[in-house]
């Protein structure tokens, strides 16, 4: 069982920045960020393979969000810049033991964090 603990959500104005963190209890290979609004389907935001560094972003966040991973700390980050009101959602860290070729946004993840709220006001 891998435990994921998130932090870093909050409220900002349009154009602001936030950084989310997710610390894993093990050196799991495939980690990512997902978001879901009330009554909406969950959306993959960004995923990375912690060994190869292969990374994928959702089209709507490309160029604004940056996913990174600190191996020594087993911690995943999501730097979110130029935030827009449509980025308002609950953000979840997720992970699984996929190899690099299967670590994609559509991959079903077996481990999930508790979620952290991000609210962007106009």
Coordinates of C-alpha atoms in Angstrom, one line a residue:
X1 CA 0.0 0.0 0.0
X2 CA 1.4 3.4 -1.0
X3 CA 0.2 6.4 0.9
X4 CA 0.1 9.8 -0.9
X5 CA -0.1 13.0 1.2
X6 CA -0.8 16.3 -0.7
X7 CA -0.4 19.9 0.3
X8 CA -0.3 23.3 -1.2
X9 CA -3.8 24.2 -2.5
X10 CA -5.4 27.5 -1.8
X11 CA -7.1 30.5 -3.3
X12 CA -5.5 33.0 -5.8
X13 CA -6.6 35.6 -8.3
X14 CA -6.4 35.1 -12.0
X15 CA -2.8 35.1 -13.2
X16 CA -1.5 33.9 -9.9
X17 CA 0.6 30.9 -9.0
X18 CA 0.4 27.9 -6.7
X19 CA 2.6 24.9 -6.1
X20 CA 1.1 21.5 -5.1
X21 CA 3.2 18.9 -3.3
X22 CA 2.6 15.1 -2.9
X23 CA 4.8 13.0 -0.8
X24 CA 4.7 9.2 -1.4
X25 CA 5.5 6.5 1.2
X26 CA 7.4 4.5 -1.5
X27 CA 9.5 5.2 -4.6
X28 CA 6.6 4.5 -7.0
X29 CA 7.2 4.8 -10.7
X30 CA 4.3 6.6 -12.3
X31 CA 2.9 9.7 -10.5
X32 CA 0.5 12.3 -11.7
X33 CA -2.0 15.1 -10.9
X34 CA -5.6 14.9 -11.7
X35 CA -8.5 17.3 -11.0
X36 CA -12.2 17.1 -10.6
X37 CA -14.9 19.6 -10.1
X38 CA -18.3 19.0 -8.4
X39 CA -20.4 17.1 -10.9
X40 CA -17.7 16.8 -13.4
X41 CA -15.5 13.9 -14.6
X42 CA -12.0 13.6 -13.4
X43 CA -9.4 15.0 -15.7
X44 CA -5.7 14.1 -16.0
X45 CA -3.6 17.2 -15.7
X46 CA 0.0 15.9 -15.9
X47 CA 1.9 12.7 -15.3
X48 CA 5.5 11.8 -15.0
X49 CA 7.5 8.6 -14.8
X50 CA 9.9 9.1 -11.9
X51 CA 12.7 6.9 -13.4
X52 CA 12.7 8.0 -17.1
X53 CA 11.3 11.5 -16.6
X54 CA 8.8 11.0 -19.4
X55 CA 6.1 13.6 -18.9
X56 CA 2.6 14.3 -20.4
X57 CA 0.4 17.3 -19.9
X58 CA -3.2 18.0 -20.7
X59 CA -3.6 20.4 -23.5
X60 CA -5.3 23.1 -21.4
X61 CA -2.4 23.4 -19.0
X62 CA 0.6 22.9 -21.4
X63 CA 2.9 25.8 -21.0
X64 CA 1.4 27.0 -17.7
X65 CA 1.8 24.0 -15.4
X66 CA 5.1 22.1 -14.7
X67 CA 5.2 18.7 -13.1
X68 CA 8.5 17.6 -11.3
X69 CA 9.7 15.0 -9.0
X70 CA 12.3 14.9 -6.2
X71 CA 13.5 11.4 -5.9
X72 CA 15.3 11.9 -2.7
X73 CA 12.1 13.1 -1.0
X74 CA 9.7 10.9 -2.9
X75 CA 7.8 14.1 -3.6
X76 CA 5.9 15.1 -6.7
X77 CA 5.2 18.8 -7.4
X78 CA 2.9 20.7 -9.7
X79 CA 3.9 24.3 -10.3
X80 CA 0.8 26.1 -11.6
X81 CA 1.4 29.5 -13.2
X82 CA -1.0 31.9 -15.0
X83 CA -3.9 30.3 -13.2
X84 CA -7.4 30.9 -14.7
X85 CA -10.8 30.6 -13.1
X86 CA -11.4 27.4 -15.1
X87 CA -8.5 25.8 -13.2
X88 CA -10.7 25.9 -10.1
X89 CA -11.1 22.2 -9.0
X90 CA -10.0 19.7 -6.4
X91 CA -6.6 18.4 -7.4
X92 CA -5.5 14.9 -6.6
X93 CA -2.2 13.2 -6.6
X94 CA -2.2 9.6 -7.9
X95 CA 0.3 6.9 -8.6
X96 CA 0.9 3.4 -9.8
X97 CA 3.7 1.0 -10.7
X98 CA 3.6 1.5 -14.4
X99 CA 6.5 1.3 -16.7
X100 CA 7.3 4.4 -18.7
X101 CA 5.3 3.4 -21.8
X102 CA 2.1 2.9 -19.8
X103 CA 2.5 6.0 -17.6
X104 CA 0.1 8.2 -19.5
X105 CA -2.8 10.6 -18.6
X106 CA -5.4 7.9 -19.3
X107 CA -3.7 5.2 -17.2
X108 CA -5.9 4.1 -14.3
X109 CA -4.1 4.8 -11.0
X110 CA -4.3 2.5 -8.0
X111 CA -3.2 5.0 -5.3
X112 CA -4.8 8.4 -4.6
X113 CA -4.2 11.2 -2.3
X114 CA -6.9 13.0 -0.3
X115 CA -7.2 15.9 -2.7
X116 CA -6.5 19.6 -2.2
X117 CA -8.7 22.5 -3.4
X118 CA -7.5 25.1 -5.8
X119 CA -9.7 28.2 -6.3
X120 CA -9.0 30.9 -8.8
X121 CA -11.0 34.1 -8.6
X122 CA -11.5 36.6 -11.4

